[in-house]
Each structure stands twice: as structure tokens, then as C-alpha cells.
Tab-separated table of C-alpha atoms and ligand atoms in Angstrom:
chain	number	residue	atom	x	y	z
A	1054	MET	CA	-1.212	-15.104	-0.642
A	1055	SER	CA	-0.071	-12.448	-2.894
A	1056	MET	CA	1.413	-9.427	-2.367
A	1057	VAL	CA	1.506	-6.309	-4.647
A	1058	ASN	CA	5.036	-5.447	-4.288
A	1059	GLY	CA	6.372	-9.020	-3.702
A	1060	PHE	CA	8.961	-10.811	-5.134
A	1061	THR	CA	7.694	-14.536	-6.638
A	1062	PRO	CA	9.495	-17.065	-7.604
A	1063	ASP	CA	8.504	-16.476	-11.527
A	1064	ASP	CA	11.041	-13.492	-11.070
A	1065	ALA	CA	14.248	-15.445	-10.728
A	1066	ALA	CA	16.064	-15.176	-14.256
A	1067	ARG	CA	16.936	-10.904	-13.426
A	1068	LEU	CA	18.917	-12.312	-9.647
A	1069	THR	CA	22.681	-12.003	-10.159
A	1070	GLU	CA	24.355	-15.655	-8.895
A	1071	GLN	CA	25.165	-13.982	-5.328
A	1072	GLU	CA	20.686	-12.991	-4.946
A	1073	ARG	CA	19.750	-16.155	-6.169
A	1074	ARG	CA	21.933	-17.666	-3.591
A	1075	LEU	CA	20.447	-15.003	-0.393
A	1076	VAL	CA	16.756	-15.976	-2.145
A	1077	GLU	CA	16.889	-19.581	-1.250
A	1078	ARG	CA	18.624	-20.177	1.958
A	1079	ARG	CA	15.961	-17.288	2.469
A	1080	GLU	CA	13.292	-20.137	1.515
A	1081	ARG	CA	15.063	-22.612	3.191
A	1082	LEU	CA	15.642	-21.092	6.701
A	1083	LEU	CA	12.404	-18.454	6.703
A	1084	GLY	CA	9.536	-20.936	4.852
A	1085	PRO	CA	6.627	-19.599	2.572
A	1086	ALA	CA	5.428	-16.916	5.064
A	1087	TYR	CA	7.894	-14.176	4.275
A	1088	ARG	CA	7.554	-11.711	1.744
A	1089	LEU	CA	10.657	-10.035	-0.176
A	1090	PHE	CA	9.954	-6.359	-1.774
A	1091	TYR	CA	10.308	-5.567	-5.643
A	1092	GLU	CA	10.707	-7.972	-8.556
A	1093	ARG	CA	14.256	-8.009	-8.480
A	1094	PRO	CA	14.624	-7.520	-3.858
A	1095	LEU	CA	17.051	-5.422	-2.770
A	1096	HIS	CA	20.105	-6.785	-0.208
A	1097	THR	CA	20.471	-3.570	1.938
A	1098	VAL	CA	23.893	-3.136	4.337
A	1099	ARG	CA	23.530	-0.426	5.420
A	1100	GLY	CA	21.172	3.086	6.134
A	1101	GLU	CA	22.077	6.661	6.779
A	1102	GLY	CA	18.997	9.710	7.565
A	1103	VAL	CA	16.908	9.326	3.691
A	1104	TRP	CA	19.550	6.773	2.443
A	1105	LEU	CA	19.401	2.956	2.129
A	1106	PHE	CA	22.545	1.871	0.790
A	1107	ASP	CA	22.256	-1.725	-0.958
A	1108	GLU	CA	25.997	-4.316	-1.193
A	1109	GLN	CA	27.184	-2.383	-3.981
A	1110	GLY	CA	27.278	0.328	-2.181
A	1111	ARG	CA	24.669	2.407	-4.420
A	1112	ARG	CA	22.466	4.383	-2.290
A	1113	TYR	CA	18.771	4.809	-2.446
A	1114	LEU	CA	15.929	7.136	-1.296
A	1115	ASP	CA	13.677	6.115	0.954
A	1116	ALA	CA	10.247	6.933	0.513
A	1117	TYR	CA	8.430	4.098	2.052
A	1118	ASN	CA	9.856	2.500	5.604
A	1119	ASN	CA	7.584	4.754	8.510
A	1120	VAL	CA	9.962	3.074	11.116
A	1121	ALA	CA	13.109	4.798	10.815
A	1122	SER	CA	10.796	8.001	10.384
A	1123	ILE	CA	13.270	10.300	11.617
A	1124	GLY	CA	16.296	9.325	9.747
A	1125	HIS	CA	17.541	5.778	9.901
A	1126	CYS	CA	20.008	5.031	12.521
A	1127	HIS	CA	19.598	8.400	14.318
A	1128	PRO	CA	22.805	9.043	15.698
A	1129	ARG	CA	20.231	10.980	18.581
A	1130	VAL	CA	18.764	7.310	19.620
A	1131	VAL	CA	21.747	5.255	18.969
A	1132	GLU	CA	23.800	7.178	21.456
A	1133	ALA	CA	21.018	7.594	23.837
A	1134	MET	CA	20.534	3.357	23.519
A	1135	HIS	CA	24.068	2.594	23.430
A	1136	ARG	CA	24.712	4.896	26.977
A	1137	GLN	CA	21.516	3.025	28.319
A	1138	ALA	CA	22.383	-0.997	27.560
A	1139	GLN	CA	25.855	0.379	28.555
A	1140	GLN	CA	24.392	1.098	31.850
A	1141	LEU	CA	21.383	-1.096	33.025
A	1142	ASN	CA	18.700	-3.097	31.026
A	1143	THR	CA	15.926	-4.958	32.726
A	1144	HIS	CA	11.635	-4.573	32.544
A	1145	THR	CA	9.429	-3.041	34.481
A	1146	ARG	CA	9.483	-4.655	37.719
A	1147	TYR	CA	12.416	-2.769	39.019
A	1148	LEU	CA	11.403	1.433	39.786
A	1149	GLN	CA	13.566	2.950	37.378
A	1150	GLU	CA	12.987	6.558	36.722
A	1151	GLY	CA	13.638	6.966	32.529
A	1152	ILE	CA	10.213	4.562	32.225
A	1153	LEU	CA	8.829	7.179	33.826
A	1154	ASP	CA	10.023	10.875	32.524
A	1155	TYR	CA	9.659	8.714	28.905
A	1156	ALA	CA	5.399	8.194	30.298
A	1157	GLU	CA	5.009	11.852	31.721
A	1158	GLN	CA	6.540	13.821	27.941
A	1159	LEU	CA	4.505	10.738	25.950
A	1160	LEU	CA	1.455	11.290	27.561
A	1161	GLY	CA	1.871	15.179	26.653
A	1162	THR	CA	1.384	15.392	23.018
A	1163	PHE	CA	-2.018	14.216	24.435
A	1164	PRO	CA	-6.230	15.232	25.384
A	1165	SER	CA	-5.708	14.942	29.226
A	1166	ASP	CA	-8.195	12.496	29.088
A	1167	LEU	CA	-5.482	9.873	28.154
A	1168	ASP	CA	-3.385	10.004	31.072
A	1169	ARG	CA	-2.047	6.144	31.135
A	1170	VAL	CA	0.297	4.319	28.929
A	1171	MET	CA	1.659	0.359	29.180
A	1172	PHE	CA	4.790	-0.141	26.902
A	1173	THR	CA	4.687	-3.509	24.416
A	1174	CYS	CA	7.231	-3.871	22.045
A	1175	THR	CA	5.213	-4.239	19.282
A	1176	GLY	CA	2.144	-2.818	17.407
A	1177	SER	CA	0.191	-6.517	17.345
A	1178	GLU	CA	0.398	-6.757	20.752
A	1179	ALA	CA	-0.720	-2.994	22.106
A	1180	ASN	CA	-4.142	-3.821	19.693
A	1181	ASP	CA	-3.922	-7.301	21.637
A	1182	LEU	CA	-4.250	-5.654	24.963
A	1183	ALA	CA	-6.468	-2.900	23.651
A	1184	LEU	CA	-9.252	-5.607	22.560
A	1185	ARG	CA	-8.416	-7.335	26.227
A	1186	MET	CA	-9.253	-4.320	27.565
A	1187	ALA	CA	-12.338	-3.478	25.657
A	1188	ARG	CA	-13.760	-6.227	26.475
A	1189	HIS	CA	-13.174	-6.821	29.907
A	1190	TYR	CA	-15.077	-3.160	30.195
A	1191	THR	CA	-17.447	-3.861	28.252
A	1192	GLY	CA	-18.644	-7.392	28.422
A	1193	GLY	CA	-18.611	-7.013	24.798
A	1194	THR	CA	-16.638	-9.187	22.170
A	1195	GLY	CA	-17.985	-7.894	18.845
A	1196	ILE	CA	-15.360	-5.754	17.096
A	1197	ILE	CA	-15.749	-2.483	14.073
A	1198	ILE	CA	-13.316	-3.133	11.685
A	1199	THR	CA	-12.837	-1.673	8.011
A	1200	GLN	CA	-13.374	-3.794	5.472
A	1201	PHE	CA	-9.038	-4.217	4.465
A	1202	ALA	CA	-7.994	-3.642	7.705
A	1203	TYR	CA	-4.745	-4.524	9.472
A	1204	HIS	CA	-4.243	-5.040	12.807
A	1205	GLY	CA	-1.233	-7.102	13.215
A	1206	VAL	CA	0.159	-11.122	13.872
A	1207	THR	CA	-1.617	-12.257	16.978
A	1208	GLY	CA	-4.718	-14.798	17.217
A	1209	ASP	CA	-7.030	-12.486	17.823
A	1210	VAL	CA	-5.840	-9.739	15.711
A	1211	ALA	CA	-5.222	-11.061	13.101
A	1212	GLU	CA	-8.959	-11.564	13.167
A	1213	LEU	CA	-9.044	-8.392	12.438
A	1214	SER	CA	-7.069	-7.622	9.322
A	1215	PRO	CA	-8.872	-9.177	6.469
A	1216	SER	CA	-6.231	-7.707	4.568
A	1217	LEU	CA	-3.489	-10.710	4.988
A	1218	GLY	CA	-5.666	-12.324	2.537
A	1219	ARG	CA	-8.043	-15.091	1.745
A	1220	GLY	CA	-6.923	-17.657	4.572
A	1221	MET	CA	-8.015	-14.871	6.732
A	1222	VAL	CA	-11.527	-16.102	7.763
A	1223	LEU	CA	-13.337	-13.508	9.666
A	1224	PRO	CA	-14.555	-14.619	12.959
A	1225	SER	CA	-18.703	-14.065	13.643
A	1226	HIS	CA	-18.055	-11.415	16.410
A	1227	VAL	CA	-16.327	-9.066	13.265
A	1228	ARG	CA	-18.077	-6.725	11.769
A	1229	THR	CA	-16.788	-4.051	8.736
A	1230	VAL	CA	-17.578	-0.767	7.545
A	1231	ARG	CA	-16.478	0.945	3.920
A	1232	ALA	CA	-12.975	2.942	4.403
A	1233	PRO	CA	-13.657	6.297	3.625
A	1234	ASP	CA	-13.318	6.118	-0.350
A	1235	ALA	CA	-13.833	9.448	-1.110
A	1236	TYR	CA	-12.312	8.675	-4.660
A	1237	ARG	CA	-15.062	6.289	-5.374
A	1238	LEU	CA	-17.635	7.056	-3.063
A	1239	GLY	CA	-17.149	10.665	-3.466
A	1240	ALA	CA	-15.754	13.041	-0.746
A	1241	ASP	CA	-18.662	14.773	0.294
A	1242	ASN	CA	-20.729	11.615	1.306
A	1243	VAL	CA	-17.849	9.304	2.810
A	1244	SER	CA	-18.715	10.403	6.234
A	1245	ALA	CA	-22.859	9.899	6.381
A	1246	LEU	CA	-21.462	6.145	4.607
A	1247	PHE	CA	-19.422	5.754	7.699
A	1248	GLU	CA	-22.196	6.593	10.162
A	1249	ALA	CA	-24.459	4.617	8.628
A	1250	ASP	CA	-21.703	1.381	7.708
A	1251	ILE	CA	-21.198	1.394	11.928
A	1252	LYS	CA	-25.161	2.086	13.113
A	1253	ALA	CA	-26.221	-1.074	10.552
A	1254	ALA	CA	-22.949	-3.006	12.028
A	1255	ILE	CA	-23.834	-3.010	15.475
A	1256	GLN	CA	-27.422	-3.378	15.056
A	1257	ASP	CA	-26.434	-6.638	13.086
A	1258	MET	CA	-24.054	-7.429	16.217
A	1259	GLN	CA	-26.987	-6.714	18.301
A	1260	ALA	CA	-29.515	-9.185	15.894
A	1261	HIS	CA	-27.115	-11.770	16.750
A	1262	GLY	CA	-26.761	-11.858	20.005
A	1263	ILE	CA	-23.558	-10.207	20.157
A	1264	ARG	CA	-22.655	-7.605	22.263
A	1265	PRO	CA	-20.706	-4.849	21.103
A	1266	ALA	CA	-16.508	-4.358	22.466
A	1267	ALA	CA	-14.999	-1.619	20.553
A	1268	ILE	CA	-14.042	-0.056	16.811
A	1269	VAL	CA	-10.417	0.124	15.525
A	1270	MET	CA	-9.820	2.246	12.938
A	1271	ASP	CA	-6.206	2.889	11.782
A	1272	GLY	CA	-6.796	6.778	11.583
A	1273	ILE	CA	-4.495	6.748	7.809
A	1274	PHE	CA	-6.573	3.430	6.643
A	1275	SER	CA	-3.268	2.248	5.257
A	1276	SER	CA	-4.301	-1.059	3.983
A	1277	ASP	CA	-7.724	0.088	2.695
A	1278	GLY	CA	-5.705	1.520	-0.329
A	1279	VAL	CA	-4.302	4.419	2.253
A	1280	LEU	CA	-7.969	6.397	2.184
A	1281	VAL	CA	-6.857	9.870	4.268
A	1282	GLY	CA	-10.488	11.534	4.053
A	1283	PRO	CA	-12.188	14.247	4.354
A	1284	ALA	CA	-10.917	16.185	7.906
A	1285	GLY	CA	-13.486	15.704	10.213
A	1286	PHE	CA	-15.050	12.305	8.462
A	1287	MET	CA	-14.933	10.164	11.490
A	1288	ALA	CA	-16.475	12.431	13.964
A	1289	ALA	CA	-20.195	11.440	13.517
A	1290	GLY	CA	-19.412	7.553	12.726
A	1291	ILE	CA	-17.209	7.496	15.969
A	1292	ALA	CA	-19.618	9.154	17.999
A	1293	ALA	CA	-22.448	7.361	17.565
A	1294	ALA	CA	-20.267	4.107	18.075
A	1295	GLN	CA	-19.300	5.202	21.831
A	1296	ALA	CA	-23.380	6.167	22.639
A	1297	GLU	CA	-24.128	2.476	21.769
A	1298	GLY	CA	-21.790	2.056	24.871
A	1299	LEU	CA	-18.337	0.390	22.044
A	1300	LEU	CA	-14.986	2.443	22.689
A	1301	TYR	CA	-13.094	3.597	19.864
A	1302	ILE	CA	-9.282	2.160	19.999
A	1303	ALA	CA	-7.542	4.381	17.493
A	1304	ASP	CA	-4.657	2.351	16.018
A	1305	GLU	CA	-2.202	4.765	14.957
A	1306	VAL	CA	0.467	2.632	14.636
A	1307	GLN	CA	0.583	3.773	11.128
A	1308	PRO	CA	-0.238	8.111	11.382
A	1309	GLY	CA	1.429	8.431	14.437
A	1310	PHE	CA	4.604	10.027	15.465
A	1311	ALA	CA	3.646	12.955	13.109
A	1312	ARG	CA	2.781	10.983	10.207
A	1313	THR	CA	0.106	13.226	8.832
A	1314	GLY	CA	1.177	16.403	9.510
A	1315	LEU	CA	0.761	18.849	11.861
A	1316	ASN	CA	-1.418	16.642	14.266
A	1317	MET	CA	1.502	14.618	16.298
A	1318	TRP	CA	-1.649	12.309	16.097
A	1319	GLY	CA	-3.640	10.930	13.098
A	1320	PHE	CA	-6.815	11.013	15.323
A	1321	MET	CA	-6.520	14.887	16.051
A	1322	ARG	CA	-7.638	15.687	12.697
A	1323	HIS	CA	-10.992	14.100	12.848
A	1324	GLY	CA	-11.006	16.121	16.683
A	1325	VAL	CA	-12.838	12.502	17.826
A	1326	GLN	CA	-11.716	11.963	21.739
A	1327	PRO	CA	-10.044	7.853	21.575
A	1328	ASP	CA	-10.825	5.828	24.513
A	1329	MET	CA	-7.310	4.300	23.545
A	1330	VAL	CA	-4.791	4.842	21.541
A	1331	THR	CA	-2.042	2.169	19.848
A	1332	LEU	CA	1.267	2.957	19.428
A	1333	GLY	CA	4.411	1.493	17.096
A	1334	LYS	CA	6.467	1.253	14.936
A	1335	PRO	CA	7.759	4.823	14.106
A	1336	MET	CA	8.046	5.214	18.145
A	1337	GLY	CA	11.684	4.119	18.442
A	1338	ASN	CA	12.977	4.386	15.628
A	1339	GLY	CA	13.736	0.639	14.575
A	1340	GLN	CA	13.975	-0.387	18.370
A	1341	PRO	CA	10.572	-2.562	19.590
A	1342	ILE	CA	9.352	-0.603	21.413
A	1343	ALA	CA	5.450	-0.257	20.970
A	1344	GLY	CA	2.610	1.175	23.118
A	1345	LEU	CA	-1.239	1.871	24.476
A	1346	VAL	CA	-2.432	5.094	25.891
A	1347	GLY	CA	-5.885	5.259	27.252
A	1348	ARG	CA	-8.546	6.758	29.744
A	1349	SER	CA	-7.366	5.500	33.307
A	1350	GLU	CA	-10.583	4.663	34.059
A	1351	VAL	CA	-10.757	1.699	31.134
A	1352	VAL	CA	-6.940	0.760	31.473
A	1353	ASP	CA	-7.334	0.674	35.588
A	1354	CYS	CA	-10.449	-1.278	34.886
A	1355	PHE	CA	-8.476	-4.067	33.232
A	1356	GLY	CA	-5.154	-3.323	35.915
A	1357	ARG	CA	-7.544	-3.877	38.406
A	1358	HIS	CA	-9.109	-7.519	38.324
A	1359	MET	CA	-5.267	-8.633	35.707
A	1360	ARG	CA	-1.755	-7.873	36.222
A	1361	TYR	CA	0.219	-7.416	33.019
A	1362	PHE	CA	3.833	-7.872	32.146
A	1363	ASN	CA	5.647	-8.103	29.068
A	1364	THR	CA	9.261	-8.800	29.573
A	1365	PHE	CA	10.606	-6.281	27.393
A	1366	GLY	CA	8.378	-4.025	26.805
A	1367	GLY	CA	9.114	-0.339	28.500
A	1368	ASN	CA	12.587	-2.180	29.058
A	1369	PRO	CA	15.011	1.110	29.915
A	1370	VAL	CA	16.891	0.599	26.524
A	1371	SER	CA	13.733	0.680	24.438
A	1372	CYS	CA	12.287	3.846	26.426
A	1373	ALA	CA	15.777	5.368	26.031
A	1374	ALA	CA	14.803	5.078	22.399
A	1375	GLY	CA	11.619	6.550	22.066
A	1376	LYS	CA	12.824	9.446	24.279
A	1377	ALA	CA	15.468	10.721	21.937
A	1378	VAL	CA	12.385	9.796	19.068
A	1379	LEU	CA	10.055	12.173	20.679
A	1380	ASP	CA	13.016	14.833	21.663
A	1381	VAL	CA	13.978	15.207	18.103
A	1382	ILE	CA	10.437	15.515	17.365
A	1383	GLN	CA	9.344	17.854	19.273
A	1384	GLU	CA	12.687	20.153	19.198
A	1385	GLN	CA	12.941	20.031	15.802
A	1386	ASN	CA	9.399	20.386	14.404
A	1387	LEU	CA	9.443	17.656	12.759
A	1388	GLN	CA	5.202	18.303	12.617
A	1389	GLN	CA	5.648	20.803	10.824
A	1390	GLN	CA	7.991	19.770	8.791
A	1391	SER	CA	5.901	16.842	7.892
A	1392	HIS	CA	3.191	19.652	6.956
A	1393	ALA	CA	5.466	21.291	5.244
A	1394	ILE	CA	6.840	18.617	2.315
A	1395	GLY	CA	3.840	16.635	2.941
A	1396	GLY	CA	1.858	19.362	1.956
A	1397	TYR	CA	4.693	20.373	-1.232
A	1398	LEU	CA	4.432	16.506	-1.960
A	1399	LEU	CA	0.808	16.052	-2.643
A	1400	GLU	CA	1.072	19.385	-4.908
A	1401	GLY	CA	4.390	18.015	-7.308
A	1402	LEU	CA	2.215	14.953	-7.403
A	1403	SER	CA	-0.733	16.384	-8.136
A	1404	ARG	CA	0.627	18.911	-10.787
A	1405	LEU	CA	2.087	15.190	-12.740
A	1406	ALA	CA	-1.143	13.526	-12.502
A	1407	GLN	CA	-2.426	17.018	-14.914
A	1408	ARG	CA	0.281	15.051	-17.280
A	1409	HIS	CA	-0.263	11.196	-16.956
A	1410	ALA	CA	-3.385	10.121	-17.461
A	1411	CYS	CA	-3.320	6.824	-15.284
A	1412	MET	CA	-2.790	9.048	-11.666
A	1413	GLY	CA	-6.491	8.530	-11.757
A	1414	ASP	CA	-6.232	10.706	-7.426
A	1415	VAL	CA	-3.404	11.798	-5.586
A	1416	ARG	CA	-4.316	12.410	-1.464
A	1417	GLY	CA	-2.691	12.533	0.792
A	1418	ALA	CA	-1.991	14.227	5.025
A	1419	GLY	CA	1.260	14.862	5.621
A	1420	MET	CA	3.455	12.797	4.978
A	1421	PHE	CA	1.607	9.797	4.108
A	1422	LEU	CA	0.623	9.893	0.514
A	1423	GLY	CA	-1.735	7.852	-2.096
A	1424	VAL	CA	-1.805	7.979	-5.708
A	1425	GLU	CA	-3.826	5.893	-7.163
A	1426	LEU	CA	-3.673	4.128	-10.695
A	1427	VAL	CA	-6.534	3.449	-12.876
A	1428	THR	CA	-6.813	2.361	-16.718
A	1429	ASP	CA	-9.132	4.852	-17.473
A	1430	ARG	CA	-10.182	7.608	-15.662
A	1431	VAL	CA	-14.205	8.060	-16.271
A	1432	THR	CA	-14.329	4.176	-15.386
A	1433	ARG	CA	-11.757	3.891	-12.671
A	1434	GLN	CA	-10.643	1.095	-13.799
A	1435	PRO	CA	-7.790	-0.069	-10.929
A	1436	ALA	CA	-4.275	-0.579	-12.932
A	1437	ALA	CA	-2.739	-3.109	-10.900
A	1438	GLU	CA	-0.275	-3.682	-13.430
A	1439	GLN	CA	1.299	-0.202	-14.027
A	1440	ALA	CA	1.368	0.396	-9.893
A	1441	ARG	CA	3.443	-2.733	-9.898
A	1442	LYS	CA	5.968	-1.617	-12.862
A	1443	VAL	CA	6.113	2.217	-11.614
A	1444	VAL	CA	6.989	0.704	-7.862
A	1445	ASN	CA	9.650	-2.009	-9.660
A	1446	SER	CA	10.894	0.975	-11.915
A	1447	MET	CA	11.356	3.372	-9.151
A	1448	ARG	CA	13.377	0.991	-7.279
A	1449	GLU	CA	15.825	0.326	-10.035
A	1450	LYS	CA	16.106	4.638	-10.107
A	1451	GLY	CA	17.162	4.275	-6.888
A	1452	VAL	CA	13.526	5.711	-4.966
A	1453	LEU	CA	11.877	3.371	-2.549
A	1454	ILE	CA	8.112	3.713	-2.932
A	1455	SER	CA	5.555	0.098	-2.358
A	1456	ALA	CA	1.632	-0.629	-3.782
A	1457	SER	CA	-1.207	-1.213	-1.013
A	1458	GLY	CA	-5.241	-1.784	-1.705
A	1459	PRO	CA	-8.092	-3.910	-2.421
A	1460	LEU	CA	-7.728	-3.284	-5.752
A	1461	GLU	CA	-3.235	-2.872	-5.743
A	1462	ASN	CA	-3.424	-0.024	-8.068
A	1463	VAL	CA	-2.308	2.490	-4.697
A	1464	LEU	CA	0.996	3.734	-4.398
A	1465	LYS	CA	1.826	3.538	-1.281
A	1466	ILE	CA	4.352	6.996	-0.473
A	1467	ARG	CA	5.708	7.556	2.894
A	1468	PRO	CA	8.771	9.676	3.180
A	1469	LEU	CA	11.233	10.136	6.521
A	1470	LEU	CA	9.947	12.627	8.379
A	1471	THR	CA	13.663	14.553	8.104
A	1472	TYR	CA	13.173	14.938	3.693
A	1473	THR	CA	14.622	18.219	2.764
A	1474	GLN	CA	12.161	20.486	-0.499
A	1475	GLU	CA	15.488	18.189	-2.330
A	1476	HIS	CA	14.227	15.381	-1.581
A	1477	ALA	CA	10.858	15.877	-2.741
A	1478	ASP	CA	12.106	16.993	-5.597
A	1479	MET	CA	14.318	13.719	-6.636
A	1480	LEU	CA	10.350	11.568	-5.217
A	1481	ILE	CA	8.344	13.736	-7.194
A	1482	GLU	CA	10.983	13.552	-10.112
A	1483	ALA	CA	11.096	9.720	-10.255
A	1484	VAL	CA	7.368	9.544	-10.732
A	1485	ASP	CA	6.753	11.378	-13.286
A	1486	THR	CA	9.672	9.470	-15.282
A	1487	ALA	CA	8.687	6.127	-14.114
A	1488	MET	CA	4.764	6.966	-15.021
A	1489	ALA	CA	6.730	8.165	-18.408
A	1490	ASP	CA	8.654	4.797	-18.446
A	1491	ILE	CA	4.846	2.656	-18.720
A	1492	GLY	CA	3.388	5.652	-21.297
B	800	PMP	N1	-1.896	-1.703	13.142
B	800	PMP	C1	-1.444	-0.703	12.093
B	800	PMP	C2	-2.412	-0.379	11.555
B	800	PMP	C3	-0.427	-1.730	10.897
B	800	PMP	O1	0.485	-1.023	10.054
B	800	PMP	C4	0.365	-2.521	12.352
B	800	PMP	C5	1.464	-3.018	11.345
B	800	PMP	N2	1.882	-2.972	9.653
B	800	PMP	C6	0.567	-3.181	13.212
B	800	PMP	C7	-0.947	-2.915	13.496
B	800	PMP	C8	0.787	-4.079	13.116
B	800	PMP	O2	2.450	-3.787	14.202
B	800	PMP	P1	3.582	-4.218	14.493
B	800	PMP	O3	3.942	-4.708	13.304
B	800	PMP	O4	4.232	-3.726	15.314
B	800	PMP	O5	3.386	-5.715	15.406
């Protein structure tokens, strides 16, 4: 499977001797499934705040990594982990207060009916657990996802991830619906299309004797091409699915933890009520911690019949990291900052689109932005090659973004939540000059 912004062996001529040796060693030791970003892969050795540094000491403005969302190597997180690692690091089969303090604080950010939390190490595990719970609760197997979804790497959730590549054949219990492509389908249409697609998917499952269990949606539709969608568009479709007995699993691995602006959770933009929410990536700012938040009725139904133990999930060091992240977001009001700087970026990039004809659509919510490149604004012909060039040109200029989407033509921009206006200006300027470079 190729990757939009991926290094290929054809690019090897651009590498220094040292880089070539590292690439060869990786391939020999790790095999071909791993991918590197950029035509000239970046050899990172250090991170601090919004910056990544390469082995020569050159700094790069990070506008991509939503794991270190509150800043690389954040001192509060490092200190919390260090303190806890010196004291105790075991698992969830002993009484400990840290996990409970964190659980209370985390649940406090959700609507009150989402009142249980369980901890895992990765977003994939959280989605996998959510699927098991949905199937247990409903007695069904059928799942609805979007056409170019990504939900993770376990066997079950890879089957819900058509964006993994042509090798990923969808099983018979999975149905897809269109993502909210306001640019190509029309902003006014996406809500009705979403609802109609969901109803059709449910009917089709029933016609084939498949009992539906859940609808799983990444609320920012990241792998589908950063299809933010108009606020509220999901409400009718999700309500229709829930009326048919499906559980709604909001995959917040991408949009969660203030990424989409004022709301802590992406689903809140749409006024929908998930039955389960899965969390990951920025939850520990780099420490592997992820989790599932759900309605007690669903979580307890599973727990009464099945025990769950995840050796590293919810360990004291991970919980200390998670708590430090939440403290920083709340104390520094990063939701407000994500909203304000994200809005500033959206405006700045939209202004650039008036000058660069190739920028067909600029969209975003908070600090998650997509710029769709086209070769022709009327026909909206996707400009995948130009997207690749812009991403690589920006990397050379010291600003890190990537590209995504089924048409491989969407610049994917996820600045750190701690960006100031000065960082935003640097990012806008880098997009401007990279767009000018490709003509
Ligand atoms: N869901 C979504 C929407 C994701 O983007 C990802 C990771 N890219 C996952 C789930 C899986 O998370 P992890 O890589 O931590 O298993």
C-alpha cells in the first residue's frame, strides 16, 4: 500500500549517506509494513514545545503531531511520570487512588450519562473493546463506518478501516456510508445524505439477515479527508441509527481533548449522544494511554459476564501522565486557545485561497484543518501530486504537515494546541510560499 506523503525507494538518491544507512537498517530490521514520511525522511532527535529538532540541530515547527498535543516533552507530564515511576508502577488489580482521581476528572468532562471509564494502551484496543461491548449488549454483529474510515490495527478494527489499503477487504457484516464531504456533496446536503445512507445500510443488513450492533464514527472524519462537516450535521443520522437499536461509538482518538475547539470532545459539535466514546493519542501526550467511556448500562452489561484485564492499561504512570495532560488543558484553557488560534488559522488559510487557485477548499474545526487541492476549481479535479509537493516543500522550509484522503489531495494540518499567533503566522507563511513554489 502506498501512502500519500510517503518515502519510496525511488527517493533514495536525495538522502545523505547517513540517512541512507538508517533507512536500509530500518528496512532490514523492521520490514516493509512501516512507512516513513516525506521524500527526504526526517531524522528527529529531540522535541520541545511546538518544535522538533533533527540531528543537525535544525528546528521544525510541528503542525502535524496531535499526540504531543500540549507540547513535546511537556515538563508537567514528564515530571508527573517521573514522580510516579519512582514511587510505584503496577496494574489495576490493586487498590490505588491515582486511577480513581484521574477517572473522576476525566468523566467530569463528559455528559453525565457517560459515567464509566475503562483504560487501554491504544486507540485500537479501545475501539476493539467498544465493539465487543456493542455486540454483547445488542446481540448483533453489523457495523456501520464511513467509506474511507480508519479505526485501528487489531483484527476486528482493521476490518473497519478501509483506508488501510486495497489489501483490506471489508467483511460481510460491515456497511459503509459517505463521509460529510461538504465541498463535493454540498454543505446543505450532507446531513440528509448521512441520514439516508445510514438508514439504507441498516435496511441492507437486515435484508441479509445481519443484526446491526453499532455505528462507529471518527467525528472529524480525518482519514476520509479531514471532512469536518457543518456543526450538527450528524444528529439526524445518529438518532436514526440509535432508534433502530444500534449503539453509537464516537471515536474521539482524533478529535478528542480539545482538538476541535471550544468543546473538549468532537461529538459535542454535533449535539449527539454517544453510547460509548473511545479515546487515545493525545491522552498521555506520548505516554501510551487510551480508554473507553460509556454508559453504565452498556459497560456493566459486558462486565457482569466477562472480566477485563489489560496488563498496562490504566497503570499508575500512564494515569499520572493522563492527569497532567488534563490539568494543563483545563488550567491553561487550551479549549479556548484551540478555538481562537484555530479560527485565526482558518481565516489566514482562507485568505491564501483567494490568491492560490489550487486551494479549492479550506476547512477546519479548532486545531484540525484540511486544505483540499485541485487542478481546476470548476471540475474540482484532485491535485494529489501538488499536495505531495507542498508537504515536502514545507518540510524543507521547516514546517511539518502531511496529506490524506481517498483522493490523496488534502493537506492535513494539526498544530499543537499551544500554538500562539506567532506560530500560526509562520505556518500560514510556509503554506503561502510552498503554494507559490508549485505555481
Ligand atoms: N481511531 C482513529 C480515528 C485513529 O486516527 C487512530 C490512530 N490513527 C486509531 C483509532 C487507532 O489508535 P492507535 O494507533 O492508538 O491504536
